[in-house]
């Protein structure tokens, strides 16, 4: 089965519609999907960005929010901007990575729905725990273990080595990188090339 | 007839495939197209960028060139990177603006084909003149008249007022901005909404 890695960051606005669309798109073409949470912060820091480029460059920011509103409307997704933007996503990313693959996608979509659908603060521990479900205490424990912290750092290093310019990105097994919600379809077609 | 403004900058890499696609797309949906040359330099200078963001941020640059190669391949467009990148596009932009609308599209496509298809230097006066055709001397004279220089400055001011975050952009009569070669289709559909 052809594979595609879906790299996402919970602070990334365009990752929200992408996370809601990507699984159905891949499944429809028989492409297996791996959910790869990571953090943009370390990558952006290397480019001397200490904040979201959408805040640093207000022209890009204004355009993005309008563009995202149109995209969400076309997908019938609610959109509410969380405050502050961007959110601190360290805990959510650690939890996503700590979850078994079978639960990661549903948890990740729930995080995006809370953050950008409802405008809630996903740095809130109680909110993240509520999105995990019954075994939240055990999962959060694993999420904050030294092993899992190291695994998230390794994922960020891998993202850097792959040359990911932002999020979301789809990466084929042959190493082709596709950046953006608007490239999901093309990425899935490339995954089929092997 | 619904209208769409196509804003483009000759130094913009993604404007190359967009310029080659946009007219057929618009015509197929009965949308009239206005070709609006402008310069990104003045807009970028306001964001403290003195060079192409693709040079300032090498990770973005490497991604863009690979992405552009895939796009050009899928459209059967040749791709050769001009040196230096970005090119000085002042003369070409002035000439595009000085030409009557009926000749502007064909000239603009010829500039992109020379620059990114053949990797030629479009700051070269003789090359630009050859792309204009028989009346090149008269057209270049008009292009460098005070009136035309002022008209290009006014276009850049208009682009700034519209909040264009880069090039290419399609702008509907209702003021919706769509940035990127990958948004042409959506922009044409929005133009039909009026």
mmCIF file of C-alpha atoms in Angstrom:
data_model
loop_
_atom_site.group_PDB
_atom_site.id
_atom_site.type_symbol
_atom_site.label_atom_id
_atom_site.label_comp_id
_atom_site.label_asym_id
_atom_site.label_seq_id
_atom_site.Cartn_x
_atom_site.Cartn_y
_atom_site.Cartn_z
ATOM 1 C CA UNK A 1 0.000 0.000 0.000
ATOM 2 C CA UNK A 2 1.466 3.415 -0.949
ATOM 3 C CA UNK A 3 2.224 5.603 2.065
ATOM 4 C CA UNK A 4 2.116 9.317 2.744
ATOM 5 C CA UNK A 5 3.346 11.155 5.829
ATOM 6 C CA UNK A 6 1.116 14.017 6.968
ATOM 7 C CA UNK A 7 3.205 16.491 8.977
ATOM 8 C CA UNK A 8 1.186 18.942 11.036
ATOM 9 C CA UNK A 9 1.582 21.537 13.758
ATOM 10 C CA UNK A 10 -1.359 22.402 15.986
ATOM 11 C CA UNK A 11 -0.611 26.147 15.756
ATOM 12 C CA UNK A 12 -0.782 26.053 11.965
ATOM 13 C CA UNK A 13 -3.994 27.521 10.618
ATOM 14 C CA UNK A 14 -3.971 25.774 7.241
ATOM 15 C CA UNK A 15 -3.305 22.471 9.028
ATOM 16 C CA UNK A 16 -6.859 22.734 10.389
ATOM 17 C CA UNK A 17 -8.768 22.203 7.105
ATOM 18 C CA UNK A 18 -6.008 19.848 5.930
ATOM 19 C CA UNK A 19 -6.383 17.631 9.004
ATOM 20 C CA UNK A 20 -10.123 17.483 8.408
ATOM 21 C CA UNK A 21 -9.722 16.463 4.742
ATOM 22 C CA UNK A 22 -6.596 14.400 4.371
ATOM 23 C CA UNK A 23 -7.695 11.000 5.662
ATOM 24 C CA UNK A 24 -10.709 10.703 3.368
ATOM 25 C CA UNK A 25 -8.638 11.894 0.383
ATOM 26 C CA UNK A 26 -5.906 9.335 1.001
ATOM 27 C CA UNK A 27 -8.331 6.495 1.724
ATOM 28 C CA UNK A 28 -10.260 7.182 -1.481
ATOM 29 C CA UNK A 29 -7.070 6.561 -3.468
ATOM 30 C CA UNK A 30 -5.846 3.631 -1.423
ATOM 31 C CA UNK A 31 -2.986 5.563 0.169
ATOM 32 C CA UNK A 32 -1.979 4.854 3.769
ATOM 33 C CA UNK A 33 -1.475 7.875 5.983
ATOM 34 C CA UNK A 34 0.917 8.405 8.873
ATOM 35 C CA UNK A 35 0.094 11.311 11.182
ATOM 36 C CA UNK A 36 3.332 13.113 12.072
ATOM 37 C CA UNK A 37 2.923 15.841 14.703
ATOM 38 C CA UNK A 38 5.819 18.286 14.981
ATOM 39 C CA UNK A 39 6.651 21.811 16.113
ATOM 40 C CA UNK A 40 7.366 24.700 13.772
ATOM 41 C CA UNK A 41 9.002 26.762 16.507
ATOM 42 C CA UNK A 42 12.483 25.195 16.209
ATOM 43 C CA UNK A 43 12.366 25.486 12.399
ATOM 44 C CA UNK A 44 11.182 29.085 12.480
ATOM 45 C CA UNK A 45 13.788 30.018 15.075
ATOM 46 C CA UNK A 46 16.469 29.069 12.552
ATOM 47 C CA UNK A 47 14.997 31.691 10.225
ATOM 48 C CA UNK A 48 15.005 34.232 13.081
ATOM 49 C CA UNK A 49 11.229 34.131 13.448
ATOM 50 C CA UNK A 50 10.227 34.226 17.106
ATOM 51 C CA UNK A 51 6.513 34.482 16.316
ATOM 52 C CA UNK A 52 4.150 33.287 13.612
ATOM 53 C CA UNK A 53 5.059 34.837 10.236
ATOM 54 C CA UNK A 54 1.371 35.758 10.065
ATOM 55 C CA UNK A 55 1.917 38.052 13.047
ATOM 56 C CA UNK A 56 5.348 39.301 11.974
ATOM 57 C CA UNK A 57 4.022 40.177 8.511
ATOM 58 C CA UNK A 58 0.544 41.672 8.970
ATOM 59 C CA UNK A 59 -0.171 41.778 5.212
ATOM 60 C CA UNK A 60 0.321 38.007 5.033
ATOM 61 C CA UNK A 61 -1.666 37.577 8.233
ATOM 62 C CA UNK A 62 -4.686 39.547 7.018
ATOM 63 C CA UNK A 63 -4.660 37.644 3.752
ATOM 64 C CA UNK A 64 -4.375 34.268 5.516
ATOM 65 C CA UNK A 65 -7.327 34.835 7.861
ATOM 66 C CA UNK A 66 -9.591 35.855 4.988
ATOM 67 C CA UNK A 67 -8.351 32.978 2.845
ATOM 68 C CA UNK A 68 -8.864 30.517 5.694
ATOM 69 C CA UNK A 69 -12.386 31.831 6.262
ATOM 70 C CA UNK A 70 -13.250 31.172 2.610
ATOM 71 C CA UNK A 71 -11.745 27.677 2.765
ATOM 72 C CA UNK A 72 -13.558 26.780 5.983
ATOM 73 C CA UNK A 73 -16.839 28.105 4.576
ATOM 74 C CA UNK A 74 -16.438 25.959 1.475
ATOM 75 C CA UNK A 75 -15.863 22.906 3.705
ATOM 76 C CA UNK A 76 -18.646 23.817 6.165
ATOM 77 C CA UNK A 77 -16.071 24.018 8.958
ATOM 78 C CA UNK A 78 -16.614 26.558 11.754
ATOM 79 C CA UNK A 79 -13.788 29.054 12.236
ATOM 80 C CA UNK A 80 -13.028 30.974 15.409
ATOM 81 C CA UNK A 81 -9.637 32.522 15.996
ATOM 82 C CA UNK A 82 -8.054 31.415 19.278
ATOM 83 C CA UNK A 83 -6.431 33.962 21.550
ATOM 84 C CA UNK A 84 -3.545 34.212 21.735
ATOM 85 C CA UNK A 85 -2.543 33.277 18.231
ATOM 86 C CA UNK A 86 -0.450 31.238 17.812
ATOM 87 C CA UNK A 87 -1.281 28.883 20.653
ATOM 88 C CA UNK A 88 1.351 27.098 22.679
ATOM 89 C CA UNK A 89 1.065 23.614 21.206
ATOM 90 C CA UNK A 90 3.794 21.732 23.051
ATOM 91 C CA UNK A 91 1.479 19.686 25.282
ATOM 92 C CA UNK A 92 -0.950 18.815 22.478
ATOM 93 C CA UNK A 93 1.903 17.744 20.205
ATOM 94 C CA UNK A 94 3.422 15.567 22.913
ATOM 95 C CA UNK A 95 0.068 13.931 23.585
ATOM 96 C CA UNK A 96 -0.582 13.313 19.883
ATOM 97 C CA UNK A 97 2.785 11.607 19.602
ATOM 98 C CA UNK A 98 2.260 9.569 22.784
ATOM 99 C CA UNK A 99 -1.038 8.156 21.563
ATOM 100 C CA UNK A 100 -1.031 4.925 19.574
ATOM 101 C CA UNK A 101 -1.328 5.603 15.830
ATOM 102 C CA UNK A 102 -4.896 4.282 15.804
ATOM 103 C CA UNK A 103 -6.033 7.093 18.114
ATOM 104 C CA UNK A 104 -3.757 9.895 16.885
ATOM 105 C CA UNK A 105 -5.838 11.105 13.942
ATOM 106 C CA UNK A 106 -9.092 11.396 15.892
ATOM 107 C CA UNK A 107 -7.338 13.178 18.775
ATOM 108 C CA UNK A 108 -5.624 15.564 16.362
ATOM 109 C CA UNK A 109 -8.858 16.466 14.606
ATOM 110 C CA UNK A 110 -10.467 17.043 18.002
ATOM 111 C CA UNK A 111 -7.634 19.424 18.946
ATOM 112 C CA UNK A 112 -8.069 21.416 15.710
ATOM 113 C CA UNK A 113 -11.860 21.500 16.143
ATOM 114 C CA UNK A 114 -11.466 22.902 19.673
ATOM 115 C CA UNK A 115 -8.738 25.374 18.695
ATOM 116 C CA UNK A 116 -9.903 26.785 15.361
ATOM 117 C CA UNK A 117 -13.520 25.581 15.282
ATOM 118 C CA UNK A 118 -14.387 26.810 18.774
ATOM 119 C CA UNK A 119 -11.498 29.213 19.387
ATOM 120 C CA UNK A 120 -10.511 27.449 22.628
ATOM 121 C CA UNK A 121 -7.066 27.514 24.195
ATOM 122 C CA UNK A 122 -5.376 24.185 23.571
ATOM 123 C CA UNK A 123 -2.522 24.966 25.923
ATOM 124 C CA UNK A 124 -5.099 24.248 28.645
ATOM 125 C CA UNK A 125 -4.247 20.942 30.292
ATOM 126 C CA UNK A 126 -7.813 20.124 31.289
ATOM 127 C CA UNK A 127 -9.040 20.698 27.747
ATOM 128 C CA UNK A 128 -6.328 18.468 26.265
ATOM 129 C CA UNK A 129 -7.141 15.785 28.842
ATOM 130 C CA UNK A 130 -10.835 15.955 27.977
ATOM 131 C CA UNK A 131 -9.995 15.410 24.306
ATOM 132 C CA UNK A 132 -7.930 12.326 25.159
ATOM 133 C CA UNK A 133 -10.759 10.605 26.999
ATOM 134 C CA UNK A 134 -10.954 8.177 29.885
ATOM 135 C CA UNK A 135 -7.283 7.269 30.143
ATOM 136 C CA UNK A 136 -6.129 10.881 29.948
ATOM 137 C CA UNK A 137 -4.026 10.716 33.108
ATOM 138 C CA UNK A 138 -1.977 7.758 31.858
ATOM 139 C CA UNK A 139 -1.625 9.270 28.366
ATOM 140 C CA UNK A 140 -0.481 12.655 29.685
ATOM 141 C CA UNK A 141 2.002 10.838 31.871
ATOM 142 C CA UNK A 142 3.446 9.054 28.856
ATOM 143 C CA UNK A 143 3.332 12.317 26.860
ATOM 144 C CA UNK A 144 5.602 14.032 29.359
ATOM 145 C CA UNK A 145 8.006 11.163 29.794
ATOM 146 C CA UNK A 146 11.635 11.778 28.812
ATOM 147 C CA UNK A 147 11.260 9.194 26.027
ATOM 148 C CA UNK A 148 8.292 10.957 24.440
ATOM 149 C CA UNK A 149 9.861 14.401 24.789
ATOM 150 C CA UNK A 150 12.914 13.046 23.010
ATOM 151 C CA UNK A 151 10.743 11.460 20.321
ATOM 152 C CA UNK A 152 9.088 14.830 19.572
ATOM 153 C CA UNK A 153 12.491 16.485 19.376
ATOM 154 C CA UNK A 154 13.591 13.771 16.960
ATOM 155 C CA UNK A 155 10.479 14.388 14.846
ATOM 156 C CA UNK A 156 11.384 18.100 14.649
ATOM 157 C CA UNK A 157 14.905 17.164 13.572
ATOM 158 C CA UNK A 158 13.457 14.875 10.907
ATOM 159 C CA UNK A 159 11.179 17.681 9.694
ATOM 160 C CA UNK A 160 14.208 19.944 9.447
ATOM 161 C CA UNK A 161 16.196 17.308 7.549
ATOM 162 C CA UNK A 162 13.276 16.880 5.133
ATOM 163 C CA UNK A 163 13.350 20.632 4.462
ATOM 164 C CA UNK A 164 9.745 21.255 5.489
ATOM 165 C CA UNK A 165 9.090 24.966 4.881
ATOM 166 C CA UNK A 166 5.972 25.097 7.074
ATOM 167 C CA UNK A 167 2.856 23.117 7.894
ATOM 168 C CA UNK A 168 0.976 21.161 6.846
ATOM 169 C CA UNK A 169 3.265 19.114 4.623
ATOM 170 C CA UNK A 170 2.729 15.795 2.939
ATOM 171 C CA UNK A 171 5.856 13.777 2.242
ATOM 172 C CA UNK A 172 5.978 10.763 -0.054
ATOM 173 C CA UNK A 173 8.216 7.743 0.573
ATOM 174 C CA UNK A 174 10.415 9.037 -2.272
ATOM 175 C CA UNK A 175 10.926 12.294 -0.338
ATOM 176 C CA UNK A 176 8.718 14.665 -2.323
ATOM 177 C CA UNK A 177 7.417 17.450 -0.077
ATOM 178 C CA UNK A 178 4.052 19.140 -0.671
ATOM 179 C CA UNK A 179 3.326 22.181 1.461
ATOM 180 C CA UNK A 180 -0.139 23.414 2.195
ATOM 181 C CA UNK A 181 -3.753 22.427 2.454
ATOM 182 C CA UNK A 182 -4.056 23.115 -1.266
ATOM 183 C CA UNK A 183 -1.523 20.416 -2.173
ATOM 184 C CA UNK A 184 -3.134 17.418 -0.486
ATOM 185 C CA UNK A 185 -4.665 16.111 -3.709
ATOM 186 C CA UNK A 186 -1.379 16.400 -5.625
ATOM 187 C CA UNK A 187 0.519 14.728 -2.776
ATOM 188 C CA UNK A 188 -1.848 11.763 -2.769
ATOM 189 C CA UNK A 189 -1.401 11.362 -6.543
ATOM 190 C CA UNK A 190 2.389 11.466 -6.137
ATOM 191 C CA UNK A 191 2.212 8.862 -3.370
ATOM 192 C CA UNK A 192 0.646 6.500 -5.908
ATOM 193 C CA UNK A 193 3.731 6.864 -8.124
ATOM 194 C CA UNK A 194 5.724 5.142 -5.366
ATOM 195 C CA UNK B 1 -19.318 39.994 -18.187
ATOM 196 C CA UNK B 2 -17.701 39.177 -14.817
ATOM 197 C CA UNK B 3 -14.195 40.585 -14.431
ATOM 198 C CA UNK B 4 -11.043 39.432 -12.724
ATOM 199 C CA UNK B 5 -7.799 41.367 -12.263
ATOM 200 C CA UNK B 6 -4.645 39.281 -12.673
ATOM 201 C CA UNK B 7 -1.792 40.970 -10.766
ATOM 202 C CA UNK B 8 1.646 39.719 -11.695
ATOM 203 C CA UNK B 9 5.308 40.552 -11.218
ATOM 204 C CA UNK B 10 7.864 39.347 -13.755
ATOM 205 C CA UNK B 11 10.301 38.296 -11.016
ATOM 206 C CA UNK B 12 7.694 36.048 -9.415
ATOM 207 C CA UNK B 13 8.293 32.389 -10.111
ATOM 208 C CA UNK B 14 4.752 31.157 -9.529
ATOM 209 C CA UNK B 15 3.480 33.942 -11.802
ATOM 210 C CA UNK B 16 5.106 32.058 -14.693
ATOM 211 C CA UNK B 17 2.766 29.020 -14.767
ATOM 212 C CA UNK B 18 -0.116 31.253 -13.683
ATOM 213 C CA UNK B 19 0.411 33.602 -16.638
ATOM 214 C CA UNK B 20 0.434 30.634 -18.976
ATOM 215 C CA UNK B 21 -2.836 29.223 -17.564
ATOM 216 C CA UNK B 22 -5.020 32.079 -16.466
ATOM 217 C CA UNK B 23 -6.452 33.355 -19.734
ATOM 218 C CA UNK B 24 -7.787 29.979 -20.899
ATOM 219 C CA UNK B 25 -9.242 29.315 -17.440
ATOM 220 C CA UNK B 26 -11.054 32.643 -17.323
ATOM 221 C CA UNK B 27 -12.272 32.409 -20.913
ATOM 222 C CA UNK B 28 -13.663 28.908 -20.334
ATOM 223 C CA UNK B 29 -15.929 30.330 -17.606
ATOM 224 C CA UNK B 30 -16.815 33.538 -19.424
ATOM 225 C CA UNK B 31 -14.747 35.747 -17.120
ATOM 226 C CA UNK B 32 -12.982 38.812 -18.513
ATOM 227 C CA UNK B 33 -9.371 39.249 -17.485
ATOM 228 C CA UNK B 34 -7.380 42.428 -16.892
ATOM 229 C CA UNK B 35 -3.595 42.003 -16.867
ATOM 230 C CA UNK B 36 -2.165 44.142 -14.060
ATOM 231 C CA UNK B 37 1.644 44.281 -13.988
ATOM 232 C CA UNK B 38 3.175 45.577 -10.765
ATOM 233 C CA UNK B 39 6.384 45.430 -8.736
ATOM 234 C CA UNK B 40 6.778 43.487 -5.513
ATOM 235 C CA UNK B 41 9.886 45.432 -4.490
ATOM 236 C CA UNK B 42 8.062 48.376 -2.903
ATOM 237 C CA UNK B 43 5.703 46.016 -1.048
ATOM 238 C CA UNK B 44 8.528 43.782 0.166
ATOM 239 C CA UNK B 45 10.593 46.791 1.253
ATOM 240 C CA UNK B 46 7.815 47.649 3.713
ATOM 241 C CA UNK B 47 8.351 44.207 5.281
ATOM 242 C CA UNK B 48 12.112 44.871 5.421
ATOM 243 C CA UNK B 49 12.811 42.382 2.633
ATOM 244 C CA UNK B 50 15.521 43.710 0.309
ATOM 245 C CA UNK B 51 15.697 40.491 -1.702
ATOM 246 C CA UNK B 52 13.333 37.699 -2.713
ATOM 247 C CA UNK B 53 12.026 35.849 0.353
ATOM 248 C CA UNK B 54 13.113 32.718 -1.538
ATOM 249 C CA UNK B 55 16.711 33.913 -1.241
ATOM 250 C CA UNK B 56 16.386 35.290 2.285
ATOM 251 C CA UNK B 57 14.876 32.005 3.513
ATOM 252 C CA UNK B 58 16.756 29.162 1.789
ATOM 253 C CA UNK B 59 14.397 26.464 3.109
ATOM 254 C CA UNK B 60 11.483 28.193 1.381
ATOM 255 C CA UNK B 61 13.606 28.761 -1.704
ATOM 256 C CA UNK B 62 14.645 25.125 -2.059
ATOM 257 C CA UNK B 63 11.051 24.021 -1.623
ATOM 258 C CA UNK B 64 9.779 26.560 -4.158
ATOM 259 C CA UNK B 65 12.191 25.548 -6.920
ATOM 260 C CA UNK B 66 11.308 21.865 -6.542
ATOM 261 C CA UNK B 67 7.604 22.664 -6.348
ATOM 262 C CA UNK B 68 7.828 24.882 -9.416
ATOM 263 C CA UNK B 69 9.672 22.152 -11.328
ATOM 264 C CA UNK B 70 6.843 19.705 -10.581
ATOM 265 C CA UNK B 71 4.212 22.246 -11.628
ATOM 266 C CA UNK B 72 6.004 23.121 -14.866
ATOM 267 C CA UNK B 73 6.467 19.436 -15.669
ATOM 268 C CA UNK B 74 2.761 18.805 -15.193
ATOM 269 C CA UNK B 75 1.991 21.686 -17.587
ATOM 270 C CA UNK B 76 4.718 20.713 -20.084
ATOM 271 C CA UNK B 77 6.383 24.085 -19.525
ATOM 272 C CA UNK B 78 10.183 24.292 -19.745
ATOM 273 C CA UNK B 79 11.909 25.631 -16.626
ATOM 274 C CA UNK B 80 15.324 27.239 -16.495
ATOM 275 C CA UNK B 81 16.357 29.418 -13.600
ATOM 276 C CA UNK B 82 17.542 32.871 -14.675
ATOM 277 C CA UNK B 83 20.706 34.331 -13.176
ATOM 278 C CA UNK B 84 20.608 36.431 -11.168
ATOM 279 C CA UNK B 85 17.423 35.518 -9.398
ATOM 280 C CA UNK B 86 15.347 37.591 -8.956
ATOM 281 C CA UNK B 87 15.707 39.525 -12.182
ATOM 282 C CA UNK B 88 15.405 43.297 -12.360
ATOM 283 C CA UNK B 89 11.926 43.614 -13.840
ATOM 284 C CA UNK B 90 11.431 47.365 -13.938
ATOM 285 C CA UNK B 91 11.787 47.766 -17.704
ATOM 286 C CA UNK B 92 9.625 44.756 -18.549
ATOM 287 C CA UNK B 93 6.899 45.930 -16.167
ATOM 288 C CA UNK B 94 6.935 49.429 -17.645
ATOM 289 C CA UNK B 95 6.698 48.033 -21.165
ATOM 290 C CA UNK B 96 3.835 45.702 -20.233
ATOM 291 C CA UNK B 97 1.940 48.633 -18.795
ATOM 292 C CA UNK B 98 2.681 50.882 -21.784
ATOM 293 C CA UNK B 99 1.308 48.362 -24.255
ATOM 294 C CA UNK B 100 -2.364 48.472 -25.156
ATOM 295 C CA UNK B 101 -4.384 45.856 -23.238
ATOM 296 C CA UNK B 102 -4.831 43.786 -26.396
ATOM 297 C CA UNK B 103 -1.068 43.193 -26.626
ATOM 298 C CA UNK B 104 -0.212 43.048 -22.934
ATOM 299 C CA UNK B 105 -1.032 39.383 -22.289
ATOM 300 C CA UNK B 106 0.969 38.036 -25.221
ATOM 301 C CA UNK B 107 3.955 40.237 -24.357
ATOM 302 C CA UNK B 108 3.796 39.174 -20.714
ATOM 303 C CA UNK B 109 3.716 35.492 -21.578
ATOM 304 C CA UNK B 110 6.671 36.027 -23.918
ATOM 305 C CA UNK B 111 8.617 37.664 -21.076
ATOM 306 C CA UNK B 112 7.926 34.745 -18.736
ATOM 307 C CA UNK B 113 8.828 32.217 -21.444
ATOM 308 C CA UNK B 114 12.169 33.956 -22.021
ATOM 309 C CA UNK B 115 12.895 34.400 -18.309
ATOM 310 C CA UNK B 116 11.824 31.105 -16.743
ATOM 311 C CA UNK B 117 11.429 28.929 -19.836
ATOM 312 C CA UNK B 118 14.806 29.818 -21.348
ATOM 313 C CA UNK B 119 16.531 31.309 -18.300
ATOM 314 C CA UNK B 120 17.320 34.544 -20.139
ATOM 315 C CA UNK B 121 17.929 37.901 -18.519
ATOM 316 C CA UNK B 122 14.863 40.079 -18.993
ATOM 317 C CA UNK B 123 16.606 43.162 -17.706
ATOM 318 C CA UNK B 124 18.317 43.151 -21.110
ATOM 319 C CA UNK B 125 16.932 46.005 -23.180
ATOM 320 C CA UNK B 126 17.524 44.299 -26.520
ATOM 321 C CA UNK B 127 15.704 41.178 -25.387
ATOM 322 C CA UNK B 128 12.713 43.168 -24.151
ATOM 323 C CA UNK B 129 12.632 45.102 -27.428
ATOM 324 C CA UNK B 130 12.700 41.869 -29.424
ATOM 325 C CA UNK B 131 9.699 40.601 -27.460
ATOM 326 C CA UNK B 132 7.744 43.780 -28.223
ATOM 327 C CA UNK B 133 8.167 43.470 -31.959
ATOM 328 C CA UNK B 134 8.387 45.922 -34.830
ATOM 329 C CA UNK B 135 7.356 49.085 -32.981
ATOM 330 C CA UNK B 136 9.690 48.400 -30.056
ATOM 331 C CA UNK B 137 11.383 51.772 -30.182
ATOM 332 C CA UNK B 138 8.128 53.685 -29.911
ATOM 333 C CA UNK B 139 6.790 51.365 -27.194
ATOM 334 C CA UNK B 140 9.973 51.623 -25.099
ATOM 335 C CA UNK B 141 9.784 55.366 -25.472
ATOM 336 C CA UNK B 142 6.237 55.392 -24.096
ATOM 337 C CA UNK B 143 7.266 52.878 -21.392
ATOM 338 C CA UNK B 144 9.861 55.275 -20.040
ATOM 339 C CA UNK B 145 7.763 58.398 -20.263
ATOM 340 C CA UNK B 146 7.023 60.194 -16.992
ATOM 341 C CA UNK B 147 3.321 59.356 -17.419
ATOM 342 C CA UNK B 148 3.947 55.618 -17.677
ATOM 343 C CA UNK B 149 6.451 55.597 -14.827
ATOM 344 C CA UNK B 150 3.821 57.327 -12.689
ATOM 345 C CA UNK B 151 1.175 54.840 -13.829
ATOM 346 C CA UNK B 152 3.325 51.906 -12.671
ATOM 347 C CA UNK B 153 3.908 53.607 -9.334
ATOM 348 C CA UNK B 154 0.160 54.082 -9.008
ATOM 349 C CA UNK B 155 -0.391 50.387 -9.774
ATOM 350 C CA UNK B 156 2.028 49.469 -6.969
ATOM 351 C CA UNK B 157 0.132 51.766 -4.611
ATOM 352 C CA UNK B 158 -3.119 50.106 -5.656
ATOM 353 C CA UNK B 159 -1.594 46.662 -5.035
ATOM 354 C CA UNK B 160 -0.573 47.816 -1.582
ATOM 355 C CA UNK B 161 -4.035 49.203 -0.855
ATOM 356 C CA UNK B 162 -5.561 45.894 -1.945
ATOM 357 C CA UNK B 163 -3.322 44.092 0.547
ATOM 358 C CA UNK B 164 -1.666 41.832 -2.000
ATOM 359 C CA UNK B 165 0.702 39.553 -0.060
ATOM 360 C CA UNK B 166 2.723 38.504 -3.102
ATOM 361 C CA UNK B 167 2.310 37.487 -6.730
ATOM 362 C CA UNK B 168 0.450 36.314 -8.630
ATOM 363 C CA UNK B 169 -2.861 37.499 -7.214
ATOM 364 C CA UNK B 170 -6.328 37.448 -8.698
ATOM 365 C CA UNK B 171 -8.701 40.104 -7.404
ATOM 366 C CA UNK B 172 -12.454 40.058 -7.971
ATOM 367 C CA UNK B 173 -14.518 43.222 -8.465
ATOM 368 C CA UNK B 174 -15.839 42.670 -4.917
ATOM 369 C CA UNK B 175 -12.249 42.880 -3.618
ATOM 370 C CA UNK B 176 -11.556 39.223 -2.843
ATOM 371 C CA UNK B 177 -7.830 38.471 -3.182
ATOM 372 C CA UNK B 178 -6.533 35.036 -4.212
ATOM 373 C CA UNK B 179 -2.790 34.544 -3.948
ATOM 374 C CA UNK B 180 -0.917 31.963 -5.936
ATOM 375 C CA UNK B 181 -0.936 29.896 -9.079
ATOM 376 C CA UNK B 182 -2.917 27.285 -7.156
ATOM 377 C CA UNK B 183 -5.836 29.657 -6.559
ATOM 378 C CA UNK B 184 -6.628 30.623 -10.141
ATOM 379 C CA UNK B 185 -9.526 28.194 -10.407
ATOM 380 C CA UNK B 186 -11.091 29.361 -7.139
ATOM 381 C CA UNK B 187 -10.637 33.011 -8.132
ATOM 382 C CA UNK B 188 -12.446 32.467 -11.435
ATOM 383 C CA UNK B 189 -15.345 30.806 -9.606
ATOM 384 C CA UNK B 190 -15.541 33.726 -7.163
ATOM 385 C CA UNK B 191 -15.523 36.191 -10.059
ATOM 386 C CA UNK B 192 -18.720 34.537 -11.281
ATOM 387 C CA UNK B 193 -20.420 35.335 -7.954
ATOM 388 C CA UNK B 194 -20.110 39.022 -8.861
#
